XYZ file of C-alpha atoms in Angstrom:
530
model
C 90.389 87.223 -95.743
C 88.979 85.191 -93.668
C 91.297 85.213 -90.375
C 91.088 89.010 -90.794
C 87.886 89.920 -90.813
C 86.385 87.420 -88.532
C 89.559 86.309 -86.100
C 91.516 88.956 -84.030
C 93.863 91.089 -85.994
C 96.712 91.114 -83.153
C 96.003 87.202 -83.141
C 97.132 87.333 -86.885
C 100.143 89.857 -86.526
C 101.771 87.768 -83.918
C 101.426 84.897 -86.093
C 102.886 86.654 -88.963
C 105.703 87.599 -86.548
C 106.349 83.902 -85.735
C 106.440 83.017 -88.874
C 108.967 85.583 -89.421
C 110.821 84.475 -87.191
C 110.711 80.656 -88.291
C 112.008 82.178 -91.626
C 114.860 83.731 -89.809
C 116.136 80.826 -88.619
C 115.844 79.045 -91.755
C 118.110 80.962 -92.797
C 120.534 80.585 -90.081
C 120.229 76.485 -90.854
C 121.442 77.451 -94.205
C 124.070 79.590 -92.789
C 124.948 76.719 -90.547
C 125.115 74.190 -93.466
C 128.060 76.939 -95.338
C 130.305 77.112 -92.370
C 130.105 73.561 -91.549
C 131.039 73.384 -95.645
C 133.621 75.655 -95.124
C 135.524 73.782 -92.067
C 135.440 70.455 -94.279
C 137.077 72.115 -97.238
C 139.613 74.105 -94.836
C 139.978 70.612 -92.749
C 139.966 72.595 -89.860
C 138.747 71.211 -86.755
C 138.705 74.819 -84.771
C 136.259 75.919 -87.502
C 134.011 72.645 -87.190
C 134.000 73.439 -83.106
C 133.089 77.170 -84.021
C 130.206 76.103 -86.100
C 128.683 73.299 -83.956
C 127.562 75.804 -81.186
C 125.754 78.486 -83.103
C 124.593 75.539 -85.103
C 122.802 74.094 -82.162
C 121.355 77.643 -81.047
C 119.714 78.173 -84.489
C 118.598 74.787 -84.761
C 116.396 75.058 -81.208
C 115.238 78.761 -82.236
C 113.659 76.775 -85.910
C 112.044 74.310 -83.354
C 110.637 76.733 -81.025
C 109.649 79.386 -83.690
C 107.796 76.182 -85.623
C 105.965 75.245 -82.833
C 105.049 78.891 -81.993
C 103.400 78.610 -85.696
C 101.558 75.705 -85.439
C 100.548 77.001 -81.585
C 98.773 80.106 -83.270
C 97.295 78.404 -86.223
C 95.225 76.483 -83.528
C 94.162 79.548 -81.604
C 93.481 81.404 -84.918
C 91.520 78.668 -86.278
C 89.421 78.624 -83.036
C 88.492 82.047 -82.651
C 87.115 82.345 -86.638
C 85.592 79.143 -86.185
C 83.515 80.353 -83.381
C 82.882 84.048 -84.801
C 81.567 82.516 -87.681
C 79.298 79.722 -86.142
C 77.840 82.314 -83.682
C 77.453 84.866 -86.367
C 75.204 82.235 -88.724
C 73.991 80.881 -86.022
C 72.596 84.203 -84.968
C 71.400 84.712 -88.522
C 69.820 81.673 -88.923
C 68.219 82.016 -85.473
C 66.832 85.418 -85.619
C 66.579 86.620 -89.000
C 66.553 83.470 -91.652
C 63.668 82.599 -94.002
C 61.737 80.023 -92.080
C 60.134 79.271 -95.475
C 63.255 77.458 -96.456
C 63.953 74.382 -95.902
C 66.373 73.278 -92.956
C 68.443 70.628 -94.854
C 70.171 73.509 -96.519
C 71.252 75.500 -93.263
C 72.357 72.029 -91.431
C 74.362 71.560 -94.377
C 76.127 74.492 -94.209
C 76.310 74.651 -90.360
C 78.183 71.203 -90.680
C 79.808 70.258 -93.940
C 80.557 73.594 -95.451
C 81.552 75.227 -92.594
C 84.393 72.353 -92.187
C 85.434 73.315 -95.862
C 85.935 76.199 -94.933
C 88.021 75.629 -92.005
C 90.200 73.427 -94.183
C 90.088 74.357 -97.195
C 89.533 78.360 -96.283
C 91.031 78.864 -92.689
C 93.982 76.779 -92.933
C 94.936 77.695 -96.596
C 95.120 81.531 -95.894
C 97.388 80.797 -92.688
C 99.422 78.347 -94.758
C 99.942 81.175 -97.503
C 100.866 83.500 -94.954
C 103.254 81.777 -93.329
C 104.601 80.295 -96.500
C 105.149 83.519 -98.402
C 107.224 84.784 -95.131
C 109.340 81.766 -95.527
C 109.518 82.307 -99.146
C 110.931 86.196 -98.750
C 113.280 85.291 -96.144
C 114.926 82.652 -98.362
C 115.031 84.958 -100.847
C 116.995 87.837 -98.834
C 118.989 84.707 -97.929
C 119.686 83.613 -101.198
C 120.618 87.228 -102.526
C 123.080 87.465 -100.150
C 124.905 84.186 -101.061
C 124.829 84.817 -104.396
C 122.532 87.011 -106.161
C 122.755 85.591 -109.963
C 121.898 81.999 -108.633
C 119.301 83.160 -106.526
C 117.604 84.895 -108.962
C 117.723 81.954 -111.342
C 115.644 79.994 -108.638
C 113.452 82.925 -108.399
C 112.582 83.071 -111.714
C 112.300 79.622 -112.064
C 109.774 79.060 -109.097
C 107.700 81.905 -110.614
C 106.299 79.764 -113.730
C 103.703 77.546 -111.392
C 102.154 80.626 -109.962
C 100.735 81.283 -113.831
C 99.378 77.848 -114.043
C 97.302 78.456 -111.139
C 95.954 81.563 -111.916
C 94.818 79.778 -114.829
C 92.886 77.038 -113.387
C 91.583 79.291 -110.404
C 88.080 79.119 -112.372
C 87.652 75.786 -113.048
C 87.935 74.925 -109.462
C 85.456 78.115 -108.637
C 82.434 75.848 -110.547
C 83.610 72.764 -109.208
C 83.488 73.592 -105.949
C 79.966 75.156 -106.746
C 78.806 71.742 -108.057
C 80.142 69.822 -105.118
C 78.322 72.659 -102.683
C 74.684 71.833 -104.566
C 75.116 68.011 -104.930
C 76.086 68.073 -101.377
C 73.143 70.448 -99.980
C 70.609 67.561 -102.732
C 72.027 64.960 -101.043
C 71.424 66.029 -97.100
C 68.398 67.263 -98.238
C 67.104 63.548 -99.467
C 68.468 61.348 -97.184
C 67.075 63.728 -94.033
C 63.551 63.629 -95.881
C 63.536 59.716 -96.574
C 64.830 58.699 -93.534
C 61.729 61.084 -92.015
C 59.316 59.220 -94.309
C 60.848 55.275 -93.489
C 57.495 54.247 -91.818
C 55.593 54.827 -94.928
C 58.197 53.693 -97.477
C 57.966 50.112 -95.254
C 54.201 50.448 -95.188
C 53.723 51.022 -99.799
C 56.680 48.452 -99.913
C 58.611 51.385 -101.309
C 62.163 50.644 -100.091
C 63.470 49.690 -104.312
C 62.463 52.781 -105.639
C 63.782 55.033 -102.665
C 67.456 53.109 -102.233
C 67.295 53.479 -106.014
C 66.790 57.584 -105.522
C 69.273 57.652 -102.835
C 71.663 55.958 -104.547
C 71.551 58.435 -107.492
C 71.702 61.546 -104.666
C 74.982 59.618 -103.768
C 76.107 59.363 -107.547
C 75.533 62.705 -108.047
C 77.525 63.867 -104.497
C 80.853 61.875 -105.169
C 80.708 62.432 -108.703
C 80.922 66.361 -108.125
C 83.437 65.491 -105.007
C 85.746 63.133 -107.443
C 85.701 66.100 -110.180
C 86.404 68.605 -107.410
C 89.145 66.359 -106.246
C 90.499 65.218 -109.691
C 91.086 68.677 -110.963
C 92.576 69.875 -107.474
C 95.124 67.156 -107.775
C 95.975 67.494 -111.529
C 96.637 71.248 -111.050
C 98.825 70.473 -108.147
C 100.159 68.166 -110.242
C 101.520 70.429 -112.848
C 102.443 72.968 -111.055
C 104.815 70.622 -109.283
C 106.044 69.233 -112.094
C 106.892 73.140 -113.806
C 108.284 73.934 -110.607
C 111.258 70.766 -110.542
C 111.642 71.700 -114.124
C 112.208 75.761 -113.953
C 112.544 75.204 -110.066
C 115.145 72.738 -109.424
C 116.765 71.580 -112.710
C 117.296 74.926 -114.443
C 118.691 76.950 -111.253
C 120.941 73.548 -109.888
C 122.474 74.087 -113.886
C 123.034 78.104 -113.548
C 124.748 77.356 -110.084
C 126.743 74.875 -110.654
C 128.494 76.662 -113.749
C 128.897 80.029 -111.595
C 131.092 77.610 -109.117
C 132.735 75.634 -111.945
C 133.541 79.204 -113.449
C 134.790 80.872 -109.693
C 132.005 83.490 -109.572
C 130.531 81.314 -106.420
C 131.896 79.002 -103.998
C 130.559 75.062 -103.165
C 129.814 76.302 -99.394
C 127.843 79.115 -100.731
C 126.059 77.393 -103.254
C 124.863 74.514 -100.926
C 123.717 77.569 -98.452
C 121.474 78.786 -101.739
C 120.315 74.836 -102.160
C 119.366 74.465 -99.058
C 117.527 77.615 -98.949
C 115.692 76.725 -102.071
C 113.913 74.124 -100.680
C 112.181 77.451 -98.657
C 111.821 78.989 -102.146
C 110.415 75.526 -104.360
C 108.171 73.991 -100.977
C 106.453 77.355 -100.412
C 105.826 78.518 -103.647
C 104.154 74.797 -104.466
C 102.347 74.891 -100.837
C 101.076 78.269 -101.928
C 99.650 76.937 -105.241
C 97.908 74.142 -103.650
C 96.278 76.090 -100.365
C 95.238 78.970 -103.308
C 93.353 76.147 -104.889
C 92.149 75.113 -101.699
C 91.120 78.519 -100.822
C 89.403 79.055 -104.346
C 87.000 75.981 -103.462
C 85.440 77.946 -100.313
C 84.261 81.473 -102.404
C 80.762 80.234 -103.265
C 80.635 79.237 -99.368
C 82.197 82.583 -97.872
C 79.637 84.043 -100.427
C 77.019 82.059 -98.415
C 78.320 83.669 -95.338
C 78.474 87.637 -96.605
C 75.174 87.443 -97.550
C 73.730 86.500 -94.646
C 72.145 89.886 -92.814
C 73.481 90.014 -89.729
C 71.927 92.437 -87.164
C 74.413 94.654 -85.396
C 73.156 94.538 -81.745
C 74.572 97.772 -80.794
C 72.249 99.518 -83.391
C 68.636 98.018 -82.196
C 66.060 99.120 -83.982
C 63.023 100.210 -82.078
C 60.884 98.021 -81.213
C 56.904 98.124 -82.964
C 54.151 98.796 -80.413
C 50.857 96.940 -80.531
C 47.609 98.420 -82.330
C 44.900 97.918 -84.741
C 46.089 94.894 -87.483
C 45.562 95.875 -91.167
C 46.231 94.475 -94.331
C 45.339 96.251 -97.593
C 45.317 94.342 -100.754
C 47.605 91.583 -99.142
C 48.848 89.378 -101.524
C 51.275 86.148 -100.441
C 53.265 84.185 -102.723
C 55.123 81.276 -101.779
C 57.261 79.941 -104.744
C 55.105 80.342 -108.096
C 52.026 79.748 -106.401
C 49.775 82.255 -104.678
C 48.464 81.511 -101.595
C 46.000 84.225 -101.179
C 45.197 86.933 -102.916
C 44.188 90.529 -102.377
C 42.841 90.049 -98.957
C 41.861 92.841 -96.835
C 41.652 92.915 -92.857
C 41.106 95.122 -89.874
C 41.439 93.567 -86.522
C 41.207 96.071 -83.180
C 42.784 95.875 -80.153
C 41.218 93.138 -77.816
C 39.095 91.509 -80.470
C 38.367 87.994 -80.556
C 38.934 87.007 -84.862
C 37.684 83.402 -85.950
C 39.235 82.696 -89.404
C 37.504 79.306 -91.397
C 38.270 77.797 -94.416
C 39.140 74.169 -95.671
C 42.546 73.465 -96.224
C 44.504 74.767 -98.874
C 42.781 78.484 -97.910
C 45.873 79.939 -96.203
C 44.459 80.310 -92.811
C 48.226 79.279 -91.857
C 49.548 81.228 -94.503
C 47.930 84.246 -92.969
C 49.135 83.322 -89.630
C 53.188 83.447 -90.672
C 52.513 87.112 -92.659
C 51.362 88.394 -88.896
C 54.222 87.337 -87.237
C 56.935 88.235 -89.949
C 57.685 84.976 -91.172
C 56.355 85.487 -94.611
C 56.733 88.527 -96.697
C 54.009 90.465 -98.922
C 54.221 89.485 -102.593
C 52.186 92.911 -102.720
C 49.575 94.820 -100.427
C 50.523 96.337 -97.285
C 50.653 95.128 -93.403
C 49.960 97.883 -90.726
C 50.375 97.273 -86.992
C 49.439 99.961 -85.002
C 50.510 103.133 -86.933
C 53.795 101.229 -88.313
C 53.903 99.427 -91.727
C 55.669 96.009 -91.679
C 57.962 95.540 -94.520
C 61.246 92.958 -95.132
C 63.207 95.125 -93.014
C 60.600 95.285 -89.987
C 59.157 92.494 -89.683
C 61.705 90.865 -87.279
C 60.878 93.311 -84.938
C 57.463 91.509 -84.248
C 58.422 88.907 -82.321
C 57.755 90.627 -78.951
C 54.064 91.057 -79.515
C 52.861 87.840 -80.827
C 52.251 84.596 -78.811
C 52.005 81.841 -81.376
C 50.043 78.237 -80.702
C 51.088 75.884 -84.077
C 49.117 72.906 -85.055
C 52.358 70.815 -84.777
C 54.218 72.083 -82.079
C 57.863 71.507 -81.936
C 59.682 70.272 -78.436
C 63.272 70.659 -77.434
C 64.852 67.322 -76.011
C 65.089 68.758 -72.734
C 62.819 69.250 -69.352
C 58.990 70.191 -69.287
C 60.196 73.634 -67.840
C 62.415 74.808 -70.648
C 60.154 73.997 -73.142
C 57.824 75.874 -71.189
C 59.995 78.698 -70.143
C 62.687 77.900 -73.440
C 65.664 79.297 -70.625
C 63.345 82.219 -69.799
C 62.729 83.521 -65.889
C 59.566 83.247 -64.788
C 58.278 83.405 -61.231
C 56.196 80.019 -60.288
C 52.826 81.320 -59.856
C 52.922 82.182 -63.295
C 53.952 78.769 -64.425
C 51.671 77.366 -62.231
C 48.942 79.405 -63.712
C 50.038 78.579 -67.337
C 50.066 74.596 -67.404
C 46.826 74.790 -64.943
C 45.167 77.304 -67.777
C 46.241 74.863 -70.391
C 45.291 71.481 -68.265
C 48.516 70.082 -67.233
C 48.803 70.299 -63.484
C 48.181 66.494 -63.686
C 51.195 65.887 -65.322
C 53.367 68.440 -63.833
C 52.435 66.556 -60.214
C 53.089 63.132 -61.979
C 56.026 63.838 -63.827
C 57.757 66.484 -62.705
C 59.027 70.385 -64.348
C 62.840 68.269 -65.068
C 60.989 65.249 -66.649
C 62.839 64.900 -69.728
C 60.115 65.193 -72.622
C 62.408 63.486 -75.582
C 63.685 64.016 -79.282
C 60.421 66.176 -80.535
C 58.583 65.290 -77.140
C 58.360 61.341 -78.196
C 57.926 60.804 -74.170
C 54.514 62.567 -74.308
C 51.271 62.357 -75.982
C 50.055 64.641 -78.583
C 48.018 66.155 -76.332
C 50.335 67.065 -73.532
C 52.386 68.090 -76.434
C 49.262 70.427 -78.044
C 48.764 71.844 -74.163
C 52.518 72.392 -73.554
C 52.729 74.290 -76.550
C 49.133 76.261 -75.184
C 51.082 76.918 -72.058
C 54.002 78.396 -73.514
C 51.859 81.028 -75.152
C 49.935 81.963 -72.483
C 52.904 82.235 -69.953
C 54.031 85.262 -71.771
C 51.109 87.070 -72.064
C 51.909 88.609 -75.469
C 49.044 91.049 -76.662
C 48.209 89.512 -79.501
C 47.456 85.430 -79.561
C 47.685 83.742 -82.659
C 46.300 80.253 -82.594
C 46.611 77.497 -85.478
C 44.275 74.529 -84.979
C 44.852 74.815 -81.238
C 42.063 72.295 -80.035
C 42.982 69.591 -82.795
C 44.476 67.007 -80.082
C 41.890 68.253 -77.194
C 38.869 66.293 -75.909
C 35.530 68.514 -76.417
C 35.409 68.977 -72.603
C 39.330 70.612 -72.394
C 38.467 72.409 -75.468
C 35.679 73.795 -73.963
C 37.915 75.394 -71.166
C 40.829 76.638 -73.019
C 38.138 78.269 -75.635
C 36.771 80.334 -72.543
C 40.411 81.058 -71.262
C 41.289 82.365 -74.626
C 38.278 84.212 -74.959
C 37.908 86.327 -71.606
C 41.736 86.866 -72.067
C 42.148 90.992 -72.589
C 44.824 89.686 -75.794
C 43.582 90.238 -79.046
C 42.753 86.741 -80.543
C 43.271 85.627 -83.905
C 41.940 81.858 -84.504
C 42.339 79.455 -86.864
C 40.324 76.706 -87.454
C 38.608 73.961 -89.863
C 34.909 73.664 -88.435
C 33.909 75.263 -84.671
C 30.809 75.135 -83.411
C 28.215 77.591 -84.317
C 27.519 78.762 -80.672
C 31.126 78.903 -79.957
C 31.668 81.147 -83.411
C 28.860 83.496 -81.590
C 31.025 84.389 -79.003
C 33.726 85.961 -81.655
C 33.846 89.300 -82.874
C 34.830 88.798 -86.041
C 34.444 85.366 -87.615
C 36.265 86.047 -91.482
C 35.576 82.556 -94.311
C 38.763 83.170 -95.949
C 37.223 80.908 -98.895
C 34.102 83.476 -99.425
C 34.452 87.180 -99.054
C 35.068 88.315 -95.604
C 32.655 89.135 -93.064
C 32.364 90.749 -89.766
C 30.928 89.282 -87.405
């Protein structure tokens, strides 16, 4: 369950007491309604005065206990709604395939994860609290007049079957919906990215057209989904006024007409079967409901979440080897077989033309992409799927297209870390942005993907950010593609005298620059040292 293993069990036993207690005094209404019955048939106004007051008692007790209910549903609902958003969010964060795309995940961080709070979170609170009606109207009932109540027992118990049956069916429904929906974020995010160019090729026809179908395809699995929820709930509400109402109402009404039961106790059991037919038919529906959010729930067991009370220790710095390294992304192979051996301080130029996996290469050495086959050794440890997220620490990473937080110059520099300002100062001078730190200022707000600077105070932001955290081994991806020759110049020297090892990548440097390398490694020829 849901509200077990991710809310607060006390949270949930209160509740459950609540609800027992909203049961309770269900009963007590029905009680009230025999009395009250029972002073019309006596024509007794002493009796009618007895029952008014006790009457009025149990009637505030159902209104506080039901608001009690609803009360804790809201806190329950919060606190698994926030264990399981921090828990994937932590997940996705920290140990997630980057490889994958991101439509997927902001799917599931926003639609899914509302299914599941309706259709998951809601519906096993609802059965709980239902089923506790459901027994207490049955004690009720028993008490009355067993042979009746049993009769509405039975009768109620018929729908339950049907749902059983059609639990499947709404299993691979709500499968279908989960894809179409994850196709559909997925295209409209990656057309709306592309709008400039669709404009540009007069494109717009053949894209609605595409977009359109992604919609098709969505409410077509949502309609299905829908349609078959509906016409189970559907049945089972019509078995349940057939072997619910009609059959029990018959077997009552002869007991009276017979003397075996009385009209004031067989209105008590009619009233209480209302909290007999309603729960049992609530029940079937929020199972259905429930039965739509497996394949997400699935989604959320299988994510590996790291325990942080059981850290693993941490990998130390060393030589960088890979034996035989193979990486495979999809069906294609990026590179093959590939062999390194990088010391500690060395400076590594690694040339090829695109399509080489200089990239590639980059993302194995910082964890992000596993080994189809081969081996990775830092220091004396070997990396595997179950290590590599423990890299992080030693790697300082410059990307080709680096990403910027809509927020100030100093997070994105710092991203919320502390750092003492002669070190920033030292970072954005290293990577030649003093100029626009004294213009702008560290709260200037940079803008959705840093849209308020250019791509070169983006390019030396991102150069900064490494450097500040003077991790001892610098990877760097294209890192002087938005320079001018005279800036790349310096930040080719800063890198270079830095006591980090240094592992560049790059389409075409200079051939007095590659000089000053110790290694300089033509991933589209065999390797060399250089």
């Amino acid at each position: 369950m849901l509200t077990w293993h991710y809310g607060r069990k006390w949270q949930l036993l209160v509740y459950a007491i609540a609800a027992l207690f909203y049961s309770m005094m269900n009963v007590g209404v029905a009680y009230c309604l025999t009395i009250l019955i029972q002073a019309a048939s006596a024509r007794s106004m002493a009796q009618l005065v007895q029952a008014v007051v006790p009457s009025l008692l149990i009637f505030l007790g159902a209104s506080v206990a039901n608001w009690l209910v609803m009360f804790l549903k809201a806190v329950i609902t919060r606190r698994v709604n926030l264990n399981i958003k921090a828990r994937m969010a932590a997940y996705l964060i920290d140990d997630a395939d980057l490889v994958s795309t991101q439509s997927s995940a902001l799917s599931f961080m926003t639609n899914d994860l509302k299914m599941i709070e309706t259709n998951g979170i809601a519906s096993e609170l609802a059965i709980i609290n239902q089923l506790i009606i459901f027994g207490g109207a049955m004690i009720g009932a028993f008490t009355f007049d067993w042979m009746t109540a049993l009769a509405f027992f039975l009768g109620n118990l018929i729908p339950l079957t049907v749902s059983r049956v059609a639990r499947k069916g709404l299993h691979r429904a709500s499968k279908d919906w989960s894809t179409a929906n994850g196709h559909w974020t997925s295209g409209i995010k990656n057309y709306l990215a592309g709008r400039d160019t669709i404009r540009i090729y007069q494109a717009q026809a053949v894209v609605k057209t595409r977009i359109n179908r992604l919609a098709r395809g969505l409410e077509d699995q949502l309609k299905k989904m829908t349609v078959l929820t509906g016409s189970m709930n559907t049945l089972g509400m019509l078995l349940a006024l057939w072997f619910g109402v009609l059959a029990p109402f018959g077997i009552g009404i002869y007991r009276v007409m017979i003397g075996a039961s009385t009209l004031a106790l067989f209105m008590g059991i009619v009233q209480l079967s209302n909290d007999m037919r309603n729960p049992l038919i609530m029940i079937i529906e929020a199972m259905n409901q429930w039965q739509t959010t497996k394949p997400l729930v699935a989604k959320i067991k299988q994510a590996q979440l790291r325990d942080a009370s059981t850290a693993e220790k941490p990998i130390t710095t060393g030589p960088i080897v890979l034996k035989d390294a193979s990486v495979t992304l999809g069906k294609q192979k990026i590179f093959d077989s590939r062999n390194l051996t990088i010391k500690p301080g060395q400076k590594v130029l690694i040339m090829a033309p695109s399509g080489y996996g200089k990239s590639t290469l980059l993302r194995l050495l910082i964890g992000e992409l596993p080994l189809a086959s081969g081996q990775y050794y830092l220091g004396n440890a070997q990396i595997t799927a179950a290590t590599r997220t423990q890299l992080s620490h030693l790697f300082g990473l410059i990307k080709q297209t680096p990403f910027m937080f809509d927020d100030t110059i100093r997070f994105n520099l710092t991203l919320g870390g502390h750092f003492s300002q002669t070190a920033l100062d030292k970072a954005v001078a290293d990577a030649g942005l003093t100029a626009l730190i004294a213009q702008k200022g560290w709260d200037y707000q940079v803008g959705e993907e840093g849209h308020h600077l250019s791509g070169g105070q983006i390019q030396r932001l991102e150069i900064a950010r490494a450097l500040l955290r003077q991790r001892p081994i610098l990877l760097a991806d294209e890192v002087t593609s938005a320079l001018d020759e005279k800036l790349s110049d310096q930040l080719h020297t800063r890198l270079l005298q830095s006591p980090a090892t240094l592992i560049e990548v790059a389409h075409h440097i200079s051939q007095s620059w590659q000089q000053r390398y110790d290694q300089v490694i033509q991933l589209d020829v065999d390797a060399k040292a250089g």
